[in-house]
Tab-separated table of C-alpha atoms and ligand atoms in Angstrom:
chain	number	residue	atom	x	y	z
A	26	MET	CA	19.819	-1.159	-7.237
A	27	LYS	CA	18.332	-4.489	-6.063
A	28	VAL	CA	17.369	-4.671	-2.371
A	29	GLU	CA	17.512	-7.933	-0.411
A	30	LEU	CA	15.759	-8.571	2.989
A	31	ARG	CA	16.895	-11.952	4.702
A	32	ASN	CA	14.889	-13.010	7.573
A	33	LEU	CA	14.460	-9.435	8.885
A	34	THR	CA	13.157	-9.308	12.480
A	35	LYS	CA	12.618	-6.389	14.913
A	36	ILE	CA	11.840	-6.821	18.394
A	37	PHE	CA	11.009	-3.907	20.674
A	38	PRO	CA	10.430	-3.954	24.452
A	39	SER	CA	6.717	-3.203	24.835
A	40	ARG	CA	5.934	0.443	25.189
A	41	ASN	CA	3.093	-0.536	27.335
A	42	LYS	CA	4.941	-0.732	30.663
A	43	LYS	CA	1.948	-2.402	32.538
A	44	VAL	CA	1.687	-5.419	30.056
A	45	GLY	CA	5.427	-5.646	29.631
A	46	GLY	CA	7.058	-8.060	27.350
A	47	GLU	CA	8.092	-7.605	23.835
A	48	VAL	CA	6.408	-6.725	20.518
A	49	ILE	CA	7.786	-8.451	17.337
A	50	ALA	CA	7.349	-5.433	15.075
A	51	VAL	CA	8.586	-7.171	11.999
A	52	ASN	CA	8.662	-11.093	11.977
A	53	ASP	CA	11.144	-12.726	9.701
A	54	PHE	CA	10.598	-10.927	6.584
A	55	THR	CA	12.426	-12.205	3.524
A	56	PHE	CA	11.817	-10.472	0.119
A	57	THR	CA	13.928	-9.123	-2.752
A	58	ILE	CA	13.008	-5.739	-4.236
A	59	PRO	CA	13.931	-5.982	-8.094
A	60	ASP	CA	16.176	-3.053	-9.310
A	61	GLY	CA	14.343	-0.256	-10.495
A	62	THR	CA	10.889	-1.156	-9.265
A	63	LEU	CA	8.404	0.588	-6.959
A	64	VAL	CA	7.255	-1.620	-4.329
A	65	GLY	CA	4.285	-0.715	-1.936
A	66	LEU	CA	4.432	-1.658	1.590
A	67	LEU	CA	0.780	-2.106	2.734
A	68	GLY	CA	-1.059	-2.860	5.824
A	69	PRO	CA	-3.192	-1.373	8.661
A	70	SER	CA	-1.375	0.866	11.387
A	71	GLY	CA	1.043	-0.838	13.557
A	72	CYS	CA	1.949	-3.794	11.146
A	73	GLY	CA	5.444	-2.938	11.104
A	74	LYS	CA	5.896	-1.095	7.567
A	75	SER	CA	7.653	1.888	9.201
A	76	THR	CA	9.934	-0.330	11.267
A	77	THR	CA	10.734	-2.248	8.116
A	78	LEU	CA	11.558	1.035	6.127
A	79	TYR	CA	13.812	2.318	9.129
A	80	MET	CA	15.822	-0.836	8.833
A	81	ILE	CA	16.299	-0.563	5.366
A	82	SER	CA	17.404	3.116	5.781
A	83	GLY	CA	19.831	2.233	8.772
A	84	LEU	CA	17.876	4.439	11.187
A	85	GLN	CA	17.025	1.203	13.070
A	86	LYS	CA	19.189	-2.079	13.582
A	87	PRO	CA	17.415	-5.158	12.951
A	88	SER	CA	17.013	-7.526	15.936
A	89	SER	CA	18.268	-10.322	13.491
A	90	GLY	CA	18.356	-10.884	9.791
A	91	GLN	CA	20.439	-9.094	7.020
A	92	ILE	CA	19.947	-6.451	4.397
A	93	PHE	CA	21.769	-6.279	0.934
A	94	PHE	CA	22.118	-3.418	-1.600
A	95	GLY	CA	22.918	-5.278	-4.588
A	96	GLU	CA	25.608	-7.812	-3.583
A	97	GLU	CA	26.742	-5.727	-0.566
A	98	ASP	CA	25.827	-6.507	2.901
A	99	VAL	CA	24.745	-3.086	4.414
A	100	THR	CA	23.230	-4.551	7.506
A	101	GLU	CA	25.909	-2.721	9.868
A	102	LEU	CA	26.253	0.277	7.765
A	103	SER	CA	25.222	3.870	9.007
A	104	PRO	CA	22.446	5.659	7.346
A	105	GLU	CA	24.878	8.139	5.847
A	106	ASN	CA	26.767	5.739	4.107
A	107	ARG	CA	23.836	3.515	2.618
A	108	GLY	CA	23.006	6.104	-0.036
A	109	VAL	CA	19.306	6.098	0.705
A	110	GLY	CA	16.917	9.061	0.389
A	111	LEU	CA	14.039	9.259	2.971
A	112	VAL	CA	10.738	11.034	2.805
A	113	PHE	CA	8.396	11.359	5.792
A	114	GLN	CA	4.736	12.110	6.262
A	115	ASN	CA	5.431	15.478	7.896
A	116	TYR	CA	7.746	17.035	5.448
A	117	ALA	CA	10.404	17.808	8.093
A	118	LEU	CA	11.782	20.902	6.262
A	119	TYR	CA	14.152	23.398	7.952
A	120	PRO	CA	11.643	26.364	8.375
A	121	HIS	CA	14.402	28.995	8.619
A	122	MET	CA	15.975	27.955	5.139
A	123	THR	CA	14.764	28.708	1.775
A	124	VAL	CA	13.695	25.880	-0.461
A	125	LYS	CA	17.121	26.110	-2.382
A	126	GLN	CA	18.878	25.905	1.003
A	127	ASN	CA	16.757	22.878	2.186
A	128	ILE	CA	17.324	20.877	-1.068
A	129	MET	CA	21.297	21.779	-1.020
A	130	PHE	CA	21.555	20.862	2.602
A	131	PRO	CA	22.344	17.017	2.272
A	132	LEU	CA	25.128	18.044	-0.232
A	133	GLN	CA	26.932	20.071	2.416
A	134	ASN	CA	28.235	17.414	4.382
A	135	LEU	CA	29.847	15.372	1.537
A	136	LYS	CA	33.236	14.626	2.274
A	137	GLY	CA	36.686	13.705	0.369
A	138	ALA	CA	36.064	12.732	-3.148
A	139	ASP	CA	32.419	13.301	-3.105
A	140	LYS	CA	32.750	16.952	-2.070
A	141	LEU	CA	31.097	19.503	-4.306
A	142	THR	CA	31.580	22.985	-5.123
A	143	LYS	CA	28.985	25.499	-4.389
A	144	ASP	CA	28.265	25.864	-8.168
A	145	GLN	CA	27.917	22.146	-8.304
A	146	MET	CA	25.630	21.903	-5.439
A	147	LEU	CA	23.432	24.664	-7.141
A	148	GLU	CA	23.202	22.915	-10.259
A	149	ARG	CA	22.353	19.426	-8.320
A	150	ALA	CA	19.889	21.274	-6.328
A	151	LEU	CA	18.116	22.898	-9.477
A	152	GLU	CA	18.162	19.492	-11.290
A	153	ALA	CA	16.365	17.838	-8.400
A	154	ALA	CA	13.868	20.879	-8.063
A	155	LYS	CA	13.085	20.702	-11.826
A	156	LEU	CA	12.255	17.016	-11.358
A	157	VAL	CA	9.584	17.693	-9.102
A	158	GLN	CA	8.560	20.908	-10.645
A	159	ILE	CA	9.462	23.401	-7.944
A	160	ASP	CA	12.406	25.111	-9.649
A	161	ASP	CA	10.474	28.384	-9.660
A	162	LEU	CA	10.005	28.522	-5.925
A	163	MET	CA	13.590	28.292	-4.767
A	164	ASP	CA	13.792	31.351	-2.765
A	165	ARG	CA	10.633	30.736	-0.831
A	166	LYS	CA	10.711	29.517	2.818
A	167	PRO	CA	8.667	26.467	3.609
A	168	SER	CA	5.889	28.516	5.331
A	169	GLU	CA	5.114	30.247	1.964
A	170	LEU	CA	4.341	26.832	0.307
A	171	SER	CA	1.428	24.653	0.118
A	172	GLY	CA	1.502	21.206	1.831
A	173	GLY	CA	1.945	19.612	-1.735
A	174	GLN	CA	4.749	21.884	-2.522
A	175	GLN	CA	6.486	21.336	0.646
A	176	GLN	CA	6.281	17.596	0.155
A	177	ARG	CA	7.886	18.096	-3.342
A	178	VAL	CA	10.755	20.129	-1.672
A	179	ALA	CA	11.364	17.123	0.849
A	180	ILE	CA	11.365	14.586	-2.200
A	181	ALA	CA	13.814	16.922	-4.080
A	182	ARG	CA	16.073	16.893	-0.999
A	183	ALA	CA	15.772	13.163	-0.829
A	184	LEU	CA	16.818	12.723	-4.485
A	185	VAL	CA	19.551	15.505	-4.656
A	186	LYS	CA	22.182	13.013	-3.343
A	187	MET	CA	21.250	10.633	-6.213
A	188	PRO	CA	20.221	7.896	-3.685
A	189	ARG	CA	20.671	4.177	-4.374
A	190	VAL	CA	17.342	3.489	-2.852
A	191	LEU	CA	14.292	6.033	-2.218
A	192	LEU	CA	12.266	5.403	0.731
A	193	LEU	CA	8.821	6.872	1.417
A	194	ASP	CA	6.713	6.750	4.609
A	195	GLU	CA	3.175	7.601	4.121
A	196	PRO	CA	4.188	10.834	2.165
A	197	LEU	CA	0.795	11.599	0.999
A	198	SER	CA	-0.916	11.347	4.448
A	199	ASN	CA	-0.850	15.130	5.189
A	200	LEU	CA	-2.261	16.287	1.788
A	201	ASP	CA	-5.921	16.873	0.824
A	202	ALA	CA	-7.582	14.294	-1.323
A	203	ARG	CA	-6.892	16.205	-4.699
A	204	LEU	CA	-3.358	16.653	-3.980
A	205	ARG	CA	-2.880	13.384	-2.874
A	206	LEU	CA	-4.159	11.995	-6.279
A	207	GLN	CA	-1.729	14.353	-7.945
A	208	THR	CA	1.224	13.898	-5.958
A	209	ARG	CA	0.969	10.131	-6.009
A	210	GLU	CA	1.045	10.453	-9.765
A	211	GLU	CA	4.133	12.798	-9.463
A	212	ILE	CA	5.948	10.178	-7.408
A	213	ARG	CA	5.394	7.345	-9.968
A	214	ARG	CA	6.464	9.618	-12.798
A	215	ILE	CA	9.732	10.688	-10.896
A	216	GLN	CA	10.552	7.029	-9.901
A	217	LYS	CA	10.177	6.117	-13.691
A	218	GLU	CA	12.268	8.805	-14.862
A	219	THR	CA	14.778	8.135	-12.437
A	220	GLY	CA	14.605	4.456	-12.177
A	221	ILE	CA	15.450	4.545	-8.595
A	222	THR	CA	14.424	1.635	-6.642
A	223	THR	CA	11.639	2.793	-4.294
A	224	VAL	CA	9.863	1.563	-1.318
A	225	PHE	CA	6.516	3.496	-0.724
A	226	VAL	CA	4.797	2.769	2.784
A	227	THR	CA	1.092	3.384	3.059
A	228	HIS	CA	-2.064	2.188	4.904
A	229	ASP	CA	-4.175	3.103	1.849
A	230	GLN	CA	-4.819	0.252	-0.365
A	231	GLU	CA	-6.081	2.262	-3.321
A	232	GLU	CA	-2.686	4.407	-3.287
A	233	ALA	CA	-0.541	1.177	-3.113
A	234	MET	CA	-2.640	-0.501	-5.924
A	235	SER	CA	-2.374	2.556	-8.224
A	236	ILE	CA	1.401	3.290	-8.211
A	237	SER	CA	3.116	-0.017	-7.105
A	238	ASP	CA	4.893	-2.604	-9.327
A	239	MET	CA	4.728	-4.865	-6.585
A	240	ILE	CA	2.769	-4.915	-3.168
A	241	VAL	CA	3.820	-6.364	-0.045
A	242	VAL	CA	0.852	-6.800	2.327
A	243	MET	CA	1.551	-6.942	6.015
A	244	LYS	CA	-0.133	-7.732	9.220
A	245	THR	CA	1.212	-7.731	12.704
A	246	GLY	CA	4.794	-8.008	11.418
A	247	ILE	CA	4.136	-10.826	9.243
A	248	VAL	CA	4.056	-10.672	5.488
A	249	GLN	CA	0.903	-11.923	4.217
A	250	GLN	CA	1.261	-11.840	0.263
A	251	VAL	CA	3.586	-10.466	-2.306
A	252	GLY	CA	2.754	-9.824	-5.883
A	253	LYS	CA	1.395	-7.556	-8.262
A	254	PRO	CA	-1.507	-5.455	-7.284
A	255	GLN	CA	-3.795	-6.928	-9.676
A	256	ASP	CA	-2.801	-10.726	-8.960
A	257	ILE	CA	-3.219	-10.010	-5.305
A	258	TYR	CA	-6.702	-8.556	-5.895
A	259	ASP	CA	-7.636	-11.574	-7.975
A	260	ASP	CA	-6.165	-14.286	-6.043
A	261	PRO	CA	-5.906	-13.403	-2.301
A	262	THR	CA	-4.251	-15.810	-0.279
A	263	ASN	CA	-6.436	-15.275	3.062
A	264	LEU	CA	-9.379	-13.535	4.200
A	265	PHE	CA	-7.329	-10.595	5.746
A	266	VAL	CA	-5.871	-9.819	2.364
A	267	ALA	CA	-9.184	-10.213	0.415
A	268	LYS	CA	-10.762	-7.626	2.849
A	269	PHE	CA	-8.013	-5.325	2.811
A	270	LEU	CA	-7.760	-4.626	-1.127
A	271	GLY	CA	-10.622	-3.230	-3.052
A	272	THR	CA	-13.193	-0.458	-2.936
A	273	PRO	CA	-15.973	-0.991	-2.307
A	274	PRO	CA	-14.619	-3.737	-0.099
A	275	ILE	CA	-15.408	-7.404	-0.719
A	276	ASN	CA	-18.800	-8.837	0.410
A	277	VAL	CA	-18.381	-11.421	3.217
A	278	PHE	CA	-20.757	-14.309	4.098
A	279	LYS	CA	-21.076	-16.960	6.527
A	280	GLY	CA	-21.217	-20.274	4.594
A	281	ASN	CA	-20.813	-23.924	4.296
A	282	VAL	CA	-19.713	-26.572	1.529
A	283	ALA	CA	-21.744	-29.781	1.273
A	284	GLY	CA	-21.526	-32.357	-1.426
A	285	GLY	CA	-19.253	-30.318	-3.600
A	286	LYS	CA	-21.806	-27.302	-3.405
A	287	LEU	CA	-21.193	-23.968	-1.703
A	288	TYR	CA	-24.374	-22.839	0.526
A	289	ILE	CA	-24.948	-19.198	1.592
A	290	GLY	CA	-27.900	-19.315	4.153
A	291	GLY	CA	-29.357	-22.632	2.885
A	292	ALA	CA	-29.067	-21.543	-0.750
A	293	ALA	CA	-26.904	-23.560	-3.065
A	294	VAL	CA	-25.050	-20.708	-4.817
A	295	LEU	CA	-22.071	-22.105	-6.604
A	296	ASP	CA	-20.347	-25.538	-7.641
A	297	VAL	CA	-17.261	-26.143	-5.674
A	298	PRO	CA	-15.976	-29.649	-6.837
A	299	GLY	CA	-13.272	-31.276	-4.978
A	300	VAL	CA	-13.762	-29.203	-1.599
A	301	SER	CA	-14.725	-31.355	1.257
A	302	ASP	CA	-17.714	-30.539	3.580
A	303	ARG	CA	-16.840	-27.839	6.125
A	304	ASP	CA	-17.768	-24.511	7.332
A	305	VAL	CA	-16.429	-21.554	5.403
A	306	THR	CA	-16.351	-17.770	5.218
A	307	VAL	CA	-17.150	-16.525	1.514
A	308	GLY	CA	-15.955	-13.470	-0.016
A	309	ILE	CA	-17.625	-12.169	-3.195
A	310	ARG	CA	-16.337	-9.043	-4.851
A	311	PRO	CA	-18.660	-6.177	-5.551
A	312	GLU	CA	-18.344	-6.968	-9.321
A	313	GLY	CA	-18.815	-10.820	-8.803
A	314	PHE	CA	-22.663	-10.548	-8.853
A	315	ASN	CA	-25.184	-11.116	-11.728
A	316	LEU	CA	-28.704	-9.979	-11.787
A	317	ASP	CA	-30.418	-13.122	-12.424
A	318	GLU	CA	-34.091	-14.031	-12.109
A	319	ASN	CA	-33.074	-17.694	-11.489
A	320	GLY	CA	-30.339	-16.857	-9.107
A	321	ALA	CA	-30.083	-18.816	-5.947
A	322	LEU	CA	-28.835	-15.823	-3.716
A	323	VAL	CA	-31.646	-13.923	-2.670
A	324	CYS	CA	-31.322	-10.594	-0.969
A	325	GLU	CA	-33.443	-7.918	0.335
A	326	LEU	CA	-33.306	-4.866	-1.809
A	327	SER	CA	-32.513	-1.790	0.131
A	328	ASN	CA	-31.282	0.787	-2.314
A	329	VAL	CA	-30.292	1.259	-6.233
A	330	GLU	CA	-27.864	4.035	-7.367
A	331	VAL	CA	-27.327	4.539	-10.916
A	332	MET	CA	-24.056	5.972	-11.371
A	333	GLY	CA	-23.564	6.435	-15.203
A	334	ARG	CA	-21.385	3.384	-16.191
A	335	ASP	CA	-22.496	1.302	-13.342
A	336	ILE	CA	-25.311	0.441	-11.023
A	337	SER	CA	-24.545	0.086	-7.284
A	338	ILE	CA	-26.960	-2.037	-5.659
A	339	VAL	CA	-27.394	-2.118	-1.760
A	340	SER	CA	-29.026	-5.087	-0.303
A	341	LYS	CA	-29.107	-7.389	2.774
A	342	ASN	CA	-28.953	-11.026	3.679
A	343	GLU	CA	-28.959	-12.839	6.973
A	344	ALA	CA	-25.716	-14.516	6.295
A	345	SER	CA	-23.939	-11.654	5.259
A	346	LEU	CA	-21.117	-10.636	7.961
A	347	ASN	CA	-21.266	-6.875	6.924
A	348	PRO	CA	-24.359	-4.707	7.828
A	349	VAL	CA	-24.879	-4.648	4.021
A	350	ILE	CA	-23.944	-6.130	0.550
A	351	ARG	CA	-22.702	-4.059	-2.102
A	352	SER	CA	-22.767	-5.054	-5.700
A	353	ILE	CA	-21.703	-3.281	-8.796
A	354	ILE	CA	-23.512	-4.176	-11.876
A	355	ASN	CA	-23.112	-3.002	-15.577
A	356	SER	CA	-25.794	-0.081	-16.345
A	357	ASP	CA	-27.007	-2.069	-19.361
A	358	SER	CA	-28.719	-4.412	-16.793
A	359	LYS	CA	-32.426	-3.508	-15.803
A	360	ILE	CA	-33.429	-3.598	-12.326
A	361	ASP	CA	-36.639	-2.810	-10.792
A	362	ALA	CA	-35.782	-0.386	-7.764
A	363	THR	CA	-38.997	-0.726	-6.240
A	364	ALA	CA	-38.848	-4.674	-5.859
A	365	LYS	CA	-38.428	-6.044	-2.364
A	366	THR	CA	-35.938	-8.646	-3.288
A	367	VAL	CA	-32.864	-9.020	-5.653
A	368	LYS	CA	-31.665	-12.322	-7.081
A	369	TYR	CA	-28.136	-12.860	-7.882
A	370	SER	CA	-26.019	-15.650	-9.642
A	371	LEU	CA	-22.269	-15.372	-9.229
A	372	LYS	CA	-19.176	-15.169	-11.265
A	373	PRO	CA	-17.027	-18.036	-9.968
A	374	HIS	CA	-13.712	-16.273	-10.383
A	375	LYS	CA	-14.967	-13.304	-8.191
A	376	VAL	CA	-15.855	-15.627	-5.299
A	377	PHE	CA	-13.432	-16.785	-2.800
A	378	ILE	CA	-13.956	-19.295	0.031
A	379	PHE	CA	-11.829	-19.357	3.295
A	380	ASP	CA	-11.631	-21.930	6.026
A	381	ALA	CA	-14.026	-20.657	8.835
A	382	LYS	CA	-11.268	-21.128	11.611
A	383	THR	CA	-7.923	-20.544	9.838
A	384	GLU	CA	-9.226	-17.972	7.361
A	385	GLU	CA	-6.978	-19.410	4.723
A	386	ARG	CA	-7.945	-19.552	1.034
A	387	ILE	CA	-9.487	-22.952	-0.148
A	388	HIS	CA	-8.952	-23.244	-3.854
A	389	PHE	CA	-11.741	-24.806	-6.146
B	25	ADP	P1	3.359	0.937	10.928
B	25	ADP	O1	4.328	1.769	10.445
B	25	ADP	O2	2.862	-0.241	10.254
B	25	ADP	O3	2.204	1.735	11.709
B	25	ADP	P2	5.395	0.561	13.032
B	25	ADP	O4	6.326	-0.221	12.308
B	25	ADP	O5	5.473	1.986	13.380
B	25	ADP	O6	3.905	0.269	12.372
B	25	ADP	O7	5.080	-0.287	14.366
B	25	ADP	C1	5.017	-1.790	14.333
B	25	ADP	C2	4.762	-2.280	16.049
B	25	ADP	O8	6.002	-1.994	16.761
B	25	ADP	C3	3.760	-1.374	16.653
B	25	ADP	O9	3.041	-2.300	17.600
B	25	ADP	C4	4.549	-0.378	17.414
B	25	ADP	O10	3.626	0.078	18.532
B	25	ADP	C5	5.863	-0.950	17.812
B	25	ADP	N1	6.875	-0.065	17.739
B	25	ADP	C6	7.285	0.599	16.727
B	25	ADP	N2	8.551	1.225	17.250
B	25	ADP	C7	8.514	1.051	18.356
B	25	ADP	C8	9.468	1.662	19.536
B	25	ADP	N3	10.376	2.458	19.219
B	25	ADP	N4	9.264	0.946	20.617
B	25	ADP	C9	8.479	0.197	21.091
B	25	ADP	N5	7.338	-0.255	20.257
B	25	ADP	C10	7.720	0.156	18.695
B	26	MG	MG1	4.505	3.909	10.209
């Protein structure tokens, strides 16, 4: 099911009574989620991810704008009639019910032509449970399950009505690191197997990058960039997006352009033909550095960590806007770990420059 958001906006009265006024939680969000894809809504806390999801689900009404499922305008439709499955961070299971009863619960209120017999409900519940691999836990209570198992029950409960759209709000946040990894792969598998159009909300860029077909990066209610994870990483539209994606994070420097050359702290580090003279902010991905005896970017060497495939080098430079610079170099390279300085040349496609004031990308 294709999901289309048209100029979706949500304005709340501010929660802060002293300041008063309004908060624009989501600001003019227009985007089409292609049928059968998994879209990651990514951004820091408070940027409007949950509000967007709740508007798609019908739990919250937009202040303006429209939502379409396929060709159907669902903006005024109640949550029950939209055919969405919702999964939250806190699994929100009924503690006094067994796993089976929890999964069957959404089927018990079906009316009219949709009404199911007890056997049909059991069959559907078992199918959903098999999909998330908890069919051997059907008679347990939630308190007898691990966090990961509880979240699977919540996903099964969301799937049992065969929703047109599956909505997940930070579903992995309450799980420990290992389970987070495993469960995110599970979610991807289930999404592929069922082909249900899915929106996955997270503040964790790695999570979003690893499972999404498409990512929407948000900041203060405003969409910053939409695209495939790798495309956004390789071609960020502004400094915020460049900084939000990638581990280790991008290295940021004060710089300037003069005479078609990019300068960092007085050293000409790269040709940037066609860019007019101005102050810029420079972003260099950790993998954008070459160890180079003749390299123009000279940094004070702090630490060298050999990590099998890669060498991680920590260094410092006065023009760096981060406390340290982290570069990742192929371990075939040789580095003298006792040296005082390290010299780098740069890979042009791993270097991004941004206007120092607007922080918008300047292409070269
Ligand atoms: P996220 O899920 O990205 O953390 P939210 O969508 O929950 O962000 O919130 C976006 C903004 O809207 C925040 O500034 C938040 O404080 C505000 N907000 C969310 N819900 C309400 C509400 N019911 N009343 C007032 N402000 C709200
Ligand atoms: Mg949220």
